[in-house]
Short mmCIF file of C-alpha atoms and ligand atoms in Angstrom, two decimals:
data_model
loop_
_atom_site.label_atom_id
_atom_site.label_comp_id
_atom_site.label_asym_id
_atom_site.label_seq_id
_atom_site.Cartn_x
_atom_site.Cartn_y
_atom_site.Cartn_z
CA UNK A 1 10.47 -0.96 -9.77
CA UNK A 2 8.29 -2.87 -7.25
CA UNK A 3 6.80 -5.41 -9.40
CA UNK A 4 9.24 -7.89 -8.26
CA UNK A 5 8.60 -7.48 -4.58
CA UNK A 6 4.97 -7.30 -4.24
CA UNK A 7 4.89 -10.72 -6.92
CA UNK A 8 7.22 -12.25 -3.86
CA UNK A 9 5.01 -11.26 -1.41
CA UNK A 10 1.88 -12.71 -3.30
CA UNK A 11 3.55 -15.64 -3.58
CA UNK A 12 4.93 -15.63 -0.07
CA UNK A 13 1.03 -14.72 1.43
CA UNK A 14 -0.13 -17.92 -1.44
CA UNK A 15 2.31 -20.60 -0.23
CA UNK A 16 1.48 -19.45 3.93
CA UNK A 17 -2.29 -19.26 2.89
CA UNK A 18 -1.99 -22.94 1.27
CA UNK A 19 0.85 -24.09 4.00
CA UNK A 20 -1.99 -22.91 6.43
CA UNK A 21 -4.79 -24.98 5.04
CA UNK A 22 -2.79 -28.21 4.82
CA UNK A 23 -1.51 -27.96 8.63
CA UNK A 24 -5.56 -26.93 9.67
CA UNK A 25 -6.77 -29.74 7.87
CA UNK A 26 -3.94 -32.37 9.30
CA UNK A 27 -4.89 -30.80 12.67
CA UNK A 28 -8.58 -31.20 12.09
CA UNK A 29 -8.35 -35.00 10.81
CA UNK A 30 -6.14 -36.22 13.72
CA UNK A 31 -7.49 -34.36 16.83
CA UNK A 32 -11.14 -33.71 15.60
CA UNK A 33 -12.56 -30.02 15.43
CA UNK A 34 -13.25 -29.08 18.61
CA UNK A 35 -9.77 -30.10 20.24
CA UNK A 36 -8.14 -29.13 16.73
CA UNK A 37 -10.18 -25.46 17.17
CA UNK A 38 -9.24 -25.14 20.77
CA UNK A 39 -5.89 -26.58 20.28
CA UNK A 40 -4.89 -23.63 17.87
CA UNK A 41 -7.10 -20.92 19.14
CA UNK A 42 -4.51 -21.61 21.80
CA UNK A 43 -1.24 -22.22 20.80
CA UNK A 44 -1.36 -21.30 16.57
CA UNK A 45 -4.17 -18.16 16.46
CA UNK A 46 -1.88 -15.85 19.02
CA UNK A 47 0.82 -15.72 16.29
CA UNK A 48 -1.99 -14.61 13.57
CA UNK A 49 -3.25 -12.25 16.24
CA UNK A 50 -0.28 -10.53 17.14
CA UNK A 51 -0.30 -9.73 13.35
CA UNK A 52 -3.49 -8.30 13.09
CA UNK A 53 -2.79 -5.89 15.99
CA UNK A 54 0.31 -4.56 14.35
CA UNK A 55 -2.02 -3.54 11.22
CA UNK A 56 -4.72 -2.28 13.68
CA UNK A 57 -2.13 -0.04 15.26
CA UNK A 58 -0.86 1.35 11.75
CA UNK A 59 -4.23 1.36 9.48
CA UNK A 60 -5.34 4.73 12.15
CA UNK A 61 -2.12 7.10 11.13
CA UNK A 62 -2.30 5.18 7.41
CA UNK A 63 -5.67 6.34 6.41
CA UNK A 64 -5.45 9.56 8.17
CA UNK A 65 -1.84 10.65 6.59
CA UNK A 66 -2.81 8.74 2.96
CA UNK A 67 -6.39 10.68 2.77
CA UNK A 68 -5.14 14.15 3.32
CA UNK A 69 -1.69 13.58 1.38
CA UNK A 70 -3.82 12.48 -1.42
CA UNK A 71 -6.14 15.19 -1.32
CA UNK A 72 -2.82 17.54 -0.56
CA UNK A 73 -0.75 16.08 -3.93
CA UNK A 74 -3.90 16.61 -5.92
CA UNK A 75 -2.75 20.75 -5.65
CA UNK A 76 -6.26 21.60 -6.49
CA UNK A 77 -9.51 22.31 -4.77
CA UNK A 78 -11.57 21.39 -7.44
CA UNK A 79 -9.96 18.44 -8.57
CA UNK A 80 -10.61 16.85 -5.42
CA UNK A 81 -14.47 17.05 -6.05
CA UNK A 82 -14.31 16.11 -9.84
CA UNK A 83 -12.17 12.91 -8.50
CA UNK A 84 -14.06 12.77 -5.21
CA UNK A 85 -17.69 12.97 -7.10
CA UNK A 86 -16.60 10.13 -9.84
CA UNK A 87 -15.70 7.99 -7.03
CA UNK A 88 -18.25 7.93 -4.59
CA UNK A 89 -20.54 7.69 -7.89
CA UNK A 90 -18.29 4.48 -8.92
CA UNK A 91 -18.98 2.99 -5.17
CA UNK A 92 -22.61 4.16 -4.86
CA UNK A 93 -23.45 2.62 -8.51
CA UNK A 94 -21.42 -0.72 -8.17
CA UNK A 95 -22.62 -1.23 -4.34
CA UNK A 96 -26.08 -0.91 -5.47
CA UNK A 97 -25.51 -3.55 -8.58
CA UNK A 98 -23.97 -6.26 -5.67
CA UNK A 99 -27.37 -5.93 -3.66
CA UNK A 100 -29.45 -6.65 -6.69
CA UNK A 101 -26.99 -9.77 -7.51
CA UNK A 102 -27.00 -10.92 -4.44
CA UNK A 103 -31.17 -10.88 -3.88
CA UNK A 104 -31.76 -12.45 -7.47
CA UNK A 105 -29.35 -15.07 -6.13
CA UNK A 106 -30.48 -15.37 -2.70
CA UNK A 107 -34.16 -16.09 -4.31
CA UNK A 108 -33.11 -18.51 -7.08
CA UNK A 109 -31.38 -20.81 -3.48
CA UNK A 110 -34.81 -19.68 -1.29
CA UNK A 111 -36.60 -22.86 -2.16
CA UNK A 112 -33.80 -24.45 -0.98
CA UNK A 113 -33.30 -22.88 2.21
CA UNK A 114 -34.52 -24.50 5.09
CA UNK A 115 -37.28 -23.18 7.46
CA UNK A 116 -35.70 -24.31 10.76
CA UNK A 117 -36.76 -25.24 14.24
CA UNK A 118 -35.06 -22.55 16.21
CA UNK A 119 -32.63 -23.80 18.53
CA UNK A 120 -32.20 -21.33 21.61
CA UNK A 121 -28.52 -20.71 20.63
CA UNK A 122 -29.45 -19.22 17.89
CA UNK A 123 -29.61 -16.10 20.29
CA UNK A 124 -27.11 -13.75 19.15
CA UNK A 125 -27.18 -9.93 20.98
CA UNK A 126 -27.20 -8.01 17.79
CA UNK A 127 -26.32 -3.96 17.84
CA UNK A 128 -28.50 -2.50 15.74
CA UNK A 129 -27.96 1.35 14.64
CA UNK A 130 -30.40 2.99 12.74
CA UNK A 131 -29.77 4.90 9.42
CA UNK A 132 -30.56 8.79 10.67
CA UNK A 133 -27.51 7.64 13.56
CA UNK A 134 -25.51 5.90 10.86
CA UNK A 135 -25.59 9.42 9.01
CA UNK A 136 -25.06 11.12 12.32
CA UNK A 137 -21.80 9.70 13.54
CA UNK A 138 -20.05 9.94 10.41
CA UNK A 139 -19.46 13.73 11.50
CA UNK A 140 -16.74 13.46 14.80
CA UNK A 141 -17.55 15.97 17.46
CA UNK A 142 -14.12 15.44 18.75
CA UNK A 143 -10.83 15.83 16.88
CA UNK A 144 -8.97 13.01 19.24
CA UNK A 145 -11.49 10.36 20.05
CA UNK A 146 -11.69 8.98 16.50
CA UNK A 147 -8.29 8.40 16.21
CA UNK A 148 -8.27 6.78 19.46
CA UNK A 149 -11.13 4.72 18.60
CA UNK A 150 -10.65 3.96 15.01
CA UNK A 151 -13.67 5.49 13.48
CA UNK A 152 -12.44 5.48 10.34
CA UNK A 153 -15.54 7.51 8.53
CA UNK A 154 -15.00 10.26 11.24
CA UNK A 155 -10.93 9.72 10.48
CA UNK A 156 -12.12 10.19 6.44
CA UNK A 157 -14.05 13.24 7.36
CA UNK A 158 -11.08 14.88 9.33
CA UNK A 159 -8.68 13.86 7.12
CA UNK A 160 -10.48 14.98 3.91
CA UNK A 161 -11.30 18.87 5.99
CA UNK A 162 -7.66 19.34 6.46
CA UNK A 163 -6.09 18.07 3.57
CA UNK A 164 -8.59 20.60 1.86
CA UNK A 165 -7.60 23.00 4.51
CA UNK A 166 -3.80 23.00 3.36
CA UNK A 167 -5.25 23.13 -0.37
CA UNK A 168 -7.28 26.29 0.46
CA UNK A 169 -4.47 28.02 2.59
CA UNK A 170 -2.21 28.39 -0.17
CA UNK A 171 1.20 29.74 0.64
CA UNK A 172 0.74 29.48 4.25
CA UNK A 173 -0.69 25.98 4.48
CA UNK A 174 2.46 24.07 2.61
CA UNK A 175 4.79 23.42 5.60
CA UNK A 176 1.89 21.75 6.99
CA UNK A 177 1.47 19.78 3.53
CA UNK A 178 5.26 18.84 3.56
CA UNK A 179 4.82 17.38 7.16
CA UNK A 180 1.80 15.32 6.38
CA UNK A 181 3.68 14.19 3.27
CA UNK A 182 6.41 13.25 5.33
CA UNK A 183 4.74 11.81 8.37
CA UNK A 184 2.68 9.67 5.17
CA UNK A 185 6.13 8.70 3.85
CA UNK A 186 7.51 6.99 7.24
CA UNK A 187 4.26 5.61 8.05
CA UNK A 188 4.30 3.63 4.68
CA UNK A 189 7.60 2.44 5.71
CA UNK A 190 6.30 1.45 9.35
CA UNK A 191 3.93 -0.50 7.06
CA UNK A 192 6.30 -2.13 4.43
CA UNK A 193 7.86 -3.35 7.97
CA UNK A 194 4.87 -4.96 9.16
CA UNK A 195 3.81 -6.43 5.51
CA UNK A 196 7.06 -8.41 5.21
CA UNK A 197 5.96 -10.80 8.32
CA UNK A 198 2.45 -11.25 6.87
CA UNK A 199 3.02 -14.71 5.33
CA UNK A 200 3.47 -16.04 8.66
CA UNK A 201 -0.07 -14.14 9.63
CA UNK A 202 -1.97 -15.52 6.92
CA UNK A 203 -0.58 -18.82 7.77
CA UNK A 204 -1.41 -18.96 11.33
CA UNK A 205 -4.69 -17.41 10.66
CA UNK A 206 -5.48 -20.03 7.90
CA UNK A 207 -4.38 -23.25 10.27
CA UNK A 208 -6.86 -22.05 13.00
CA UNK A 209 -10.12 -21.46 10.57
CA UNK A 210 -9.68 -24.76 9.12
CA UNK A 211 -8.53 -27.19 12.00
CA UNK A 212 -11.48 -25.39 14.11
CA UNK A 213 -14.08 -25.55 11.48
CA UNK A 214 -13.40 -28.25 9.03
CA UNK A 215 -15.69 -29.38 6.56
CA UNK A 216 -18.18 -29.86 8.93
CA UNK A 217 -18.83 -25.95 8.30
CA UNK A 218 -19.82 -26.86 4.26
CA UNK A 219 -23.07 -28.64 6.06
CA UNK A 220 -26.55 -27.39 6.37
CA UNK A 221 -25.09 -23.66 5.93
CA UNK A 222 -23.20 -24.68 2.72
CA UNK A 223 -26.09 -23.60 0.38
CA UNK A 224 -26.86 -20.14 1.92
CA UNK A 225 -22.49 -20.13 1.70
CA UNK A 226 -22.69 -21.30 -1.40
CA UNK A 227 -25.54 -18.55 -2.55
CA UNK A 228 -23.25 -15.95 -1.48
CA UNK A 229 -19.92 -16.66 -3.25
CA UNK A 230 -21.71 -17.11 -6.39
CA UNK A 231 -22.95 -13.85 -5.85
CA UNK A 232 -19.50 -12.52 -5.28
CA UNK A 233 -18.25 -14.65 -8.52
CA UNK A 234 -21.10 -12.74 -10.74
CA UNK A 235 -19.94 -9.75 -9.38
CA UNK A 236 -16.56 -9.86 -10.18
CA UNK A 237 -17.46 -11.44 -14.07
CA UNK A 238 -20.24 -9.06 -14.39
CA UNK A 239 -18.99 -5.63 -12.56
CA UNK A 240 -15.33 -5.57 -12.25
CA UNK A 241 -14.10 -7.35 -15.33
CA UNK A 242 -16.98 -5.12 -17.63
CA UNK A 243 -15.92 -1.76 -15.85
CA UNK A 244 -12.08 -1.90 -16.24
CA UNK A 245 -12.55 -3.39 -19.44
CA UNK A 246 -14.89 -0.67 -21.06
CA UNK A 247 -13.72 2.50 -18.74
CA UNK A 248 -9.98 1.59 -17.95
CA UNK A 249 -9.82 -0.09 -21.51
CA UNK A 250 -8.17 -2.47 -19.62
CA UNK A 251 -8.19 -6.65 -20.14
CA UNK A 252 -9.82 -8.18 -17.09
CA UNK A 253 -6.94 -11.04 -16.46
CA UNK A 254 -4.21 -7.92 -16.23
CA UNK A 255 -6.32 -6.66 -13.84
CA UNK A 256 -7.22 -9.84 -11.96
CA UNK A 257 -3.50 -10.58 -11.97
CA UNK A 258 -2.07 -7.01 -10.71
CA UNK A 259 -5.09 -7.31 -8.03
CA UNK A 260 -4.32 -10.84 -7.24
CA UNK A 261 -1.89 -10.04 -4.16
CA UNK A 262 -4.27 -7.86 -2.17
CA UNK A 263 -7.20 -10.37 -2.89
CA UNK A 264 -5.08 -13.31 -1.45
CA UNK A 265 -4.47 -11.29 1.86
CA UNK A 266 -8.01 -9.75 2.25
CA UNK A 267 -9.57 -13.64 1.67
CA UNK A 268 -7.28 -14.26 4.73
CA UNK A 269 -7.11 -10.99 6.77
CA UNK A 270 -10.91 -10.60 6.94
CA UNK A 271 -10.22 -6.43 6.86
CA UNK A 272 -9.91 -4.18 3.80
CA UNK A 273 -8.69 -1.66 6.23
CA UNK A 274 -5.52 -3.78 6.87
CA UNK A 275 -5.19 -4.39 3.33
CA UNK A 276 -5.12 -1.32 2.14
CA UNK A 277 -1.07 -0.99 1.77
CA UNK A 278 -1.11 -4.23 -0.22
CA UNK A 279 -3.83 -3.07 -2.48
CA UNK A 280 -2.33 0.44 -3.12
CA UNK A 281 0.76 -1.32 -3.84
CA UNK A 282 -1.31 -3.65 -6.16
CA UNK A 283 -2.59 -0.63 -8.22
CA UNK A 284 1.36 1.59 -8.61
CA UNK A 285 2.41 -1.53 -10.05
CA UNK A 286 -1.28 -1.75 -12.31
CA UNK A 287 0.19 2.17 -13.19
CA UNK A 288 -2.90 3.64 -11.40
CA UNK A 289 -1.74 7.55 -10.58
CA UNK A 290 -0.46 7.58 -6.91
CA UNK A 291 -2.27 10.73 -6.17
CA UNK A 292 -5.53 8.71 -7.42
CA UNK A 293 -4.62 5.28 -5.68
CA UNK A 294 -3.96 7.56 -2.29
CA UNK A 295 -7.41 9.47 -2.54
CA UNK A 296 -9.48 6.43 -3.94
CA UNK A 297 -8.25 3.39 -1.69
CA UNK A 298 -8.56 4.39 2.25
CA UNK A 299 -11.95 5.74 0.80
CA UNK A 300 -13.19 2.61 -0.41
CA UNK A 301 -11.76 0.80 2.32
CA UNK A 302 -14.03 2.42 4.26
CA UNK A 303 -17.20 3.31 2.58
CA UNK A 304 -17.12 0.45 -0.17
CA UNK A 305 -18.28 -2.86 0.45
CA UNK A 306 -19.84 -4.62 -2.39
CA UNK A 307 -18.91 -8.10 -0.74
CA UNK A 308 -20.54 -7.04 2.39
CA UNK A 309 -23.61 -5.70 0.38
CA UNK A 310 -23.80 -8.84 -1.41
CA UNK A 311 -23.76 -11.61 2.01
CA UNK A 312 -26.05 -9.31 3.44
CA UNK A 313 -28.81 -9.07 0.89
CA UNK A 314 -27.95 -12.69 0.69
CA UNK A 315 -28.43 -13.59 4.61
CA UNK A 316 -31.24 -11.51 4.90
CA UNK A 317 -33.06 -13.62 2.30
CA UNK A 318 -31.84 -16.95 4.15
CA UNK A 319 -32.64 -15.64 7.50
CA UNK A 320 -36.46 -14.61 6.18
CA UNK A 321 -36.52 -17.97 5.06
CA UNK A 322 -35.54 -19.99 8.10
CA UNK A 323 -38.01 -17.92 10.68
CA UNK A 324 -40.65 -18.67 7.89
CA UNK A 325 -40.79 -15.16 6.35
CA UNK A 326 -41.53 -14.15 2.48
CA UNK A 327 -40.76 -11.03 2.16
CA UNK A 328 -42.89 -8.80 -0.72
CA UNK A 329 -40.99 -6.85 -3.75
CA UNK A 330 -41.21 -3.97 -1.80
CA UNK A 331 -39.50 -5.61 1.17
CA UNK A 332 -36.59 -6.24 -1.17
CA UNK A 333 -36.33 -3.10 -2.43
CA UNK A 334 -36.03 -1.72 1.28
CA UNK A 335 -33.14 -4.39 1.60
CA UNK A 336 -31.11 -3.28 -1.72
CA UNK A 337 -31.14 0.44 -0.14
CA UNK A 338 -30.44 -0.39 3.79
CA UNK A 339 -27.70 -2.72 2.50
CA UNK A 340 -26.21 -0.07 0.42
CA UNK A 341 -26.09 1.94 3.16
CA UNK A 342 -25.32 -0.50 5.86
CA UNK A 343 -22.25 -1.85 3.85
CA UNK A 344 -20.99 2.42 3.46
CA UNK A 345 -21.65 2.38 6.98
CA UNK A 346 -19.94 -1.17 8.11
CA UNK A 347 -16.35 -0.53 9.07
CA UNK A 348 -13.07 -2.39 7.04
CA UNK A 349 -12.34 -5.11 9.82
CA UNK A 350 -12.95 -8.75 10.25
CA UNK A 351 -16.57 -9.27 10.91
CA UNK A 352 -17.80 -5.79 10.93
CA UNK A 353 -20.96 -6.23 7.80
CA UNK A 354 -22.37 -8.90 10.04
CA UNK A 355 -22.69 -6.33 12.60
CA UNK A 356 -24.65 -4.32 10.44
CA UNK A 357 -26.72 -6.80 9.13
CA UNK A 358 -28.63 -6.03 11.71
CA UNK A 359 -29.50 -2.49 10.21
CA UNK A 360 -30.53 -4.37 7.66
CA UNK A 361 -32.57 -7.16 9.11
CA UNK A 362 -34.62 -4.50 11.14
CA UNK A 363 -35.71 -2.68 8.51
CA UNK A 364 -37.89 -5.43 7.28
CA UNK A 365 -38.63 -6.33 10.41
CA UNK A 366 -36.44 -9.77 11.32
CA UNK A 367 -35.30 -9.78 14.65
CA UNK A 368 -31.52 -8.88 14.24
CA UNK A 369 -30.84 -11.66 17.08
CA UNK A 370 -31.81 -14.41 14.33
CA UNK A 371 -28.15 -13.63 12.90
CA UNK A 372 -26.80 -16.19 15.46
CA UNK A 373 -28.49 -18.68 12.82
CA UNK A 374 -25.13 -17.69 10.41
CA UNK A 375 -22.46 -16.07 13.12
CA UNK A 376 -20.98 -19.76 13.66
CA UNK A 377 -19.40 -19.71 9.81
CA UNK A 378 -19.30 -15.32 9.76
CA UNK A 379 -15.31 -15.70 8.77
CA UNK A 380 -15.87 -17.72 5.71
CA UNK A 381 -18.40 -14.96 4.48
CA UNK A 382 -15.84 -12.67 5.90
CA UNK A 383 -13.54 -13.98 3.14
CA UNK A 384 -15.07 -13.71 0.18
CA UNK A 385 -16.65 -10.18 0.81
CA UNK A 386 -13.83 -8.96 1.88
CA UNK A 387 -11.97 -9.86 -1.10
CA UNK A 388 -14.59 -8.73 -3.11
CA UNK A 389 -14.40 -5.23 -1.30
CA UNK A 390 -11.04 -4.22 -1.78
CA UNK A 391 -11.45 -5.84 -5.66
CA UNK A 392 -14.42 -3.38 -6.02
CA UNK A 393 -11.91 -0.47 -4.61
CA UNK A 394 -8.65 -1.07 -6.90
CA UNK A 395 -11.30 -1.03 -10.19
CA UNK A 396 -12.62 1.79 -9.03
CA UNK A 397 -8.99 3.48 -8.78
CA UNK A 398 -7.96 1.75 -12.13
CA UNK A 399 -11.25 3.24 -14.06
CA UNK A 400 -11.06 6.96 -12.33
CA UNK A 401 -7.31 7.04 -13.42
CA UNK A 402 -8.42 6.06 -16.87
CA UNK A 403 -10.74 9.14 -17.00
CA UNK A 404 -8.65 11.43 -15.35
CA UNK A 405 -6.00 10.21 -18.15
CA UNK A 406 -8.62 10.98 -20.78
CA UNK A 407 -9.57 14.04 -19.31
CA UNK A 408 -5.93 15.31 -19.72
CA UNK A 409 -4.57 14.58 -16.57
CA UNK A 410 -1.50 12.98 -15.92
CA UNK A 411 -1.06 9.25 -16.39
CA UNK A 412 1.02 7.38 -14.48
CA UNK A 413 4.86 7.08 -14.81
N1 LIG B 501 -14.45 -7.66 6.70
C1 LIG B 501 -15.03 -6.78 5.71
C2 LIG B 501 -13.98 -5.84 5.19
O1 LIG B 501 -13.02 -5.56 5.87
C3 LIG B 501 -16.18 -6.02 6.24
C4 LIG B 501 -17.28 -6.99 6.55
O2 LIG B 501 -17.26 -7.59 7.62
O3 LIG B 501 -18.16 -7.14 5.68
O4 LIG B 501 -14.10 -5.37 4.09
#
C-alpha cells in the first residue's frame, strides 16, 4: 500500500516548503531583498535548480512511456476515444468556467486597479504565437526533435499514434506493448528516485522566492494578486469540490486531502509537468483506475490549465486597466476563448501561461510587451495556477473513473 509513503512525502515537501519560508524571510529581514535575492540566487537557488533539471530530464520519457502505456493497458481502440472524448470534454468545459471566474473577478477589482504612468521597464519582449500556429505545431513533423526539445503536445500526439498503433496491430504489436510497459515501469522508478530528494527542492526553491521578494511583492501588485487567487479559490469551491462531489460521488475534503501532496509541490515547483508523478501517485492512493490516472494525467498536464486560464483572463483585465483600456463585452468574450486556448496551448513548466498571455493580450489588441507591468511577481501567480492546474487534472481523473465505474468498467483495486 502506498498511502503511507506518499503522506511522508507530503509532509516531508510541507515541513521543506514551511522550513523554506522561515529561512527566506530571516534572510530577507537581516540582509534586505536585494542582497537577500542575490545572496540565494547565488548560493541557495542552485540546489533548487539542480532539482528541477533532474525532473526536466525525466518528465520527456515520463509522458511519452505513461501516454502510450495508458492508451496500450486500455486493450481497446474504442475505449480510448469514449475515455479520451469525456476528458478533453471535462478540460474544455472546466477551462472555459475558470476564464469566466476569473473576468467576473478581474472586473469586480477593475475600479481598483490603477491606471499607471508607464515606467520604461515595463518593456518586456513578449513572444507572441498566433492561434492558426498554436493549432499548427501541435502536429510534429519530426519523430526526434520533440523529444529533444520537450514539446510535450507534439510528445502527446506521438505518444497517443503509437500507443493506438500497438492497440490496432493486434497480435503483432504486443512485444512492442510489453517494452513500452516496461521501459514505463523503470522510468517510474527513475522518478520515485528523484521524488525522494524533493523536500530539499521545495525548500531551496521556497528560501530564494521569499528572501528575494519579501513582502515588498504584496504592494501595488497585491490587488491584481489578490484578484487572481480568489479566482483560483472560487474555482476550486465552485468547480472541483461540485464535480467530484456530484460525478465521482465523492466528499470534497477526501478529495482535497488525497490531492493535497501534489498541490503542495506544484505551489512550489511552478510545473504540472514535473508534478505529474506526485499527482498520479495522489490519485492510486484516491483509488482512481491506473489505466485512467495514466491516460488522464500527462494529458492534463499538458493541455489543462484552469489556473493559467484564470491569471490570464485576470491580467489581461489589469493590464487593460493600467494602459487606460475598457475593453467592450465582446472584447471579453474574445478573451474567455483565446485564454482557453492559450492555457491548452501553454506548456506545464514554471512560467510558461505568462508566455502566452501574450496570445491573449493581442487578440484584443494590448501590446503583449505591457506584461513586464506583472513579470516582476510571475512566480507567485505561477503558484497558485499551477496548483490549481494539476487540482483541475486529478478531478478530472477521479470523475472519468467514476463513470467508467458506472459504465461497467472496472473500478479500482
Ligand atoms: N506553471 C504552470 C504549470 O506548470 C503553467 C503556467 O505557467 O501557467 O501548470
Amino acid at each position: 500500500m502506498k498511502d503511507k509513503k506518499s503522506l511522508n512525502l507530503g509532509v516531508k515537501i510541507l515541513i521543506g516548503l514551511v522550513a523554506g519560508i522561515v529561512v527566506g524571510a530571516i534572510f530577507w529581514a537581516v540582509m534586505g531583498a536585494e542582497a537577500a535575492g542575490a545572496f540565494t540566487a547565488k548560493y541557495i537557488k542552485p540546489f533548487g535548480d539542480i532539482f528541477v533539471n533532474l525532473l526536466k530530464f525525466i518528465v520527456v520519457p515520463l509522458v511519452l512511456l505513461s501516454i502510450m502505456d495508458g492508451v496500450i493497458s486500455m486493450g481497446d481502440i474504442h475505449k480510448v476515444g469514449k475515455i479520451g472524448w469525456k476528458t478533453v470534454a471535462y478540460f474544455l468545459v472546466t477551462t472555459a468556467i475558470a476564464c469566466v471566474i476569473g473576468l467576473v473577478v478581474a472586473n469586480l477589482f477593475k475600479g481598483a486597479f490603477p491606471v499607471l504612468e508607464l515606467a520604461e521597464d515595463a518593456a518586456y519582449e513578449a513572444k507572441s504565437s498566433n492561434l492558426m500556429d498554436t493549432l499548427v505545431n501541435i502536429f510534429p513533423n519530426n519523430a526526434i526533435a520533440p523529444l529533444s526539445n520537450a514539446s510535450m503536445l507534439q510528445i502527446i500526439v506521438i505518444a497517443l499514434f503509437f500507443g493506438c498503433g500497438v492497440l490496432v496491430a493486434g497480435e503483432k504489436g504486443k512485444p512492442f506493448g510489453d517494452i513500452v510497459t516496461s521501459f514505463n515501469e523503470v522510468t517510474q522508478r527513475v522518478m520515485s528516485f528523484i521524488l525522494a530528494v524533493s523536500p530539499f527542492g521545495v525548500f531551496a526553491l521556497m528560501v530564494w522566492v521569499v528572501a528575494a521578494q519579501g513582502p515588498k511583492i504584496l504592494g501595488s501588485l497585491g490587488l491584481v494578486l489578490l484578484a487572481a487567487y480568489i479566482g483560483y479559490i472560487l474555482h476550486v469551491v465552485l468547480v472541483y469540490s461540485l464535480s467530484v462531489k456530484v460525478f465521482a460521488k465523492m466528499s470534497p475534503m477526501k478529495f482535497f486531502k488525497g490531492i493535497f501532496p501534489a498541490a503542495a509541490f506544484a505551489f512550489t515547483s511552478t510545473s504540472s509537468v514535473a508534478t505529474l508523478p506526485i499527482t498520479q501517485e495522489c490519485c492510486d492512493d484516491m483509488d482512481v483506475h491506473h489505466e485512467i490516472s495514466a491516460f488522464v494525467l500527462p494529458l492534463g498536464a499538458t493541455i489543462n490549465m484552469d489556473g493559467t486560464a484564470i491569471y490570464q483572463c485576470v491580467a489581461a483585465i489589469f493590464l487593460a486597466k493600467c494602459i487606460g483600456i475598457d475593453l467592450t463585452l465582446t472584447q471579453m468574450i474574445v478573451i474567455v476563448v483565446t485564454a482557453t486556448l492559450a492555457s491548452i496551448g501553454t506548456a506545464g513548466t514554471s512560467g510558461a501561461g505568462m508566455i502566452m498571455l501574450a496570445m491573449v493580450l493581442d487578440a484584443v489588441g494590448i501590446p503583449p510587451t505591457y506584461i513586464g507591468i506583472i513579470y516582476g511577481i510571475d512566480r507567485l501567480f505561477d503558484m497558485g495556477r499551477t496548483t490549481l492546474n494539476i487540482i483541475g487534472d486529478a478531478s478530472c481523473a477521479v470523475c472519468v473513473n467514476a463513470w467508467e465505474a458506472d459504465n461497467g468498467g472496472k473500478k479500482a483495486a
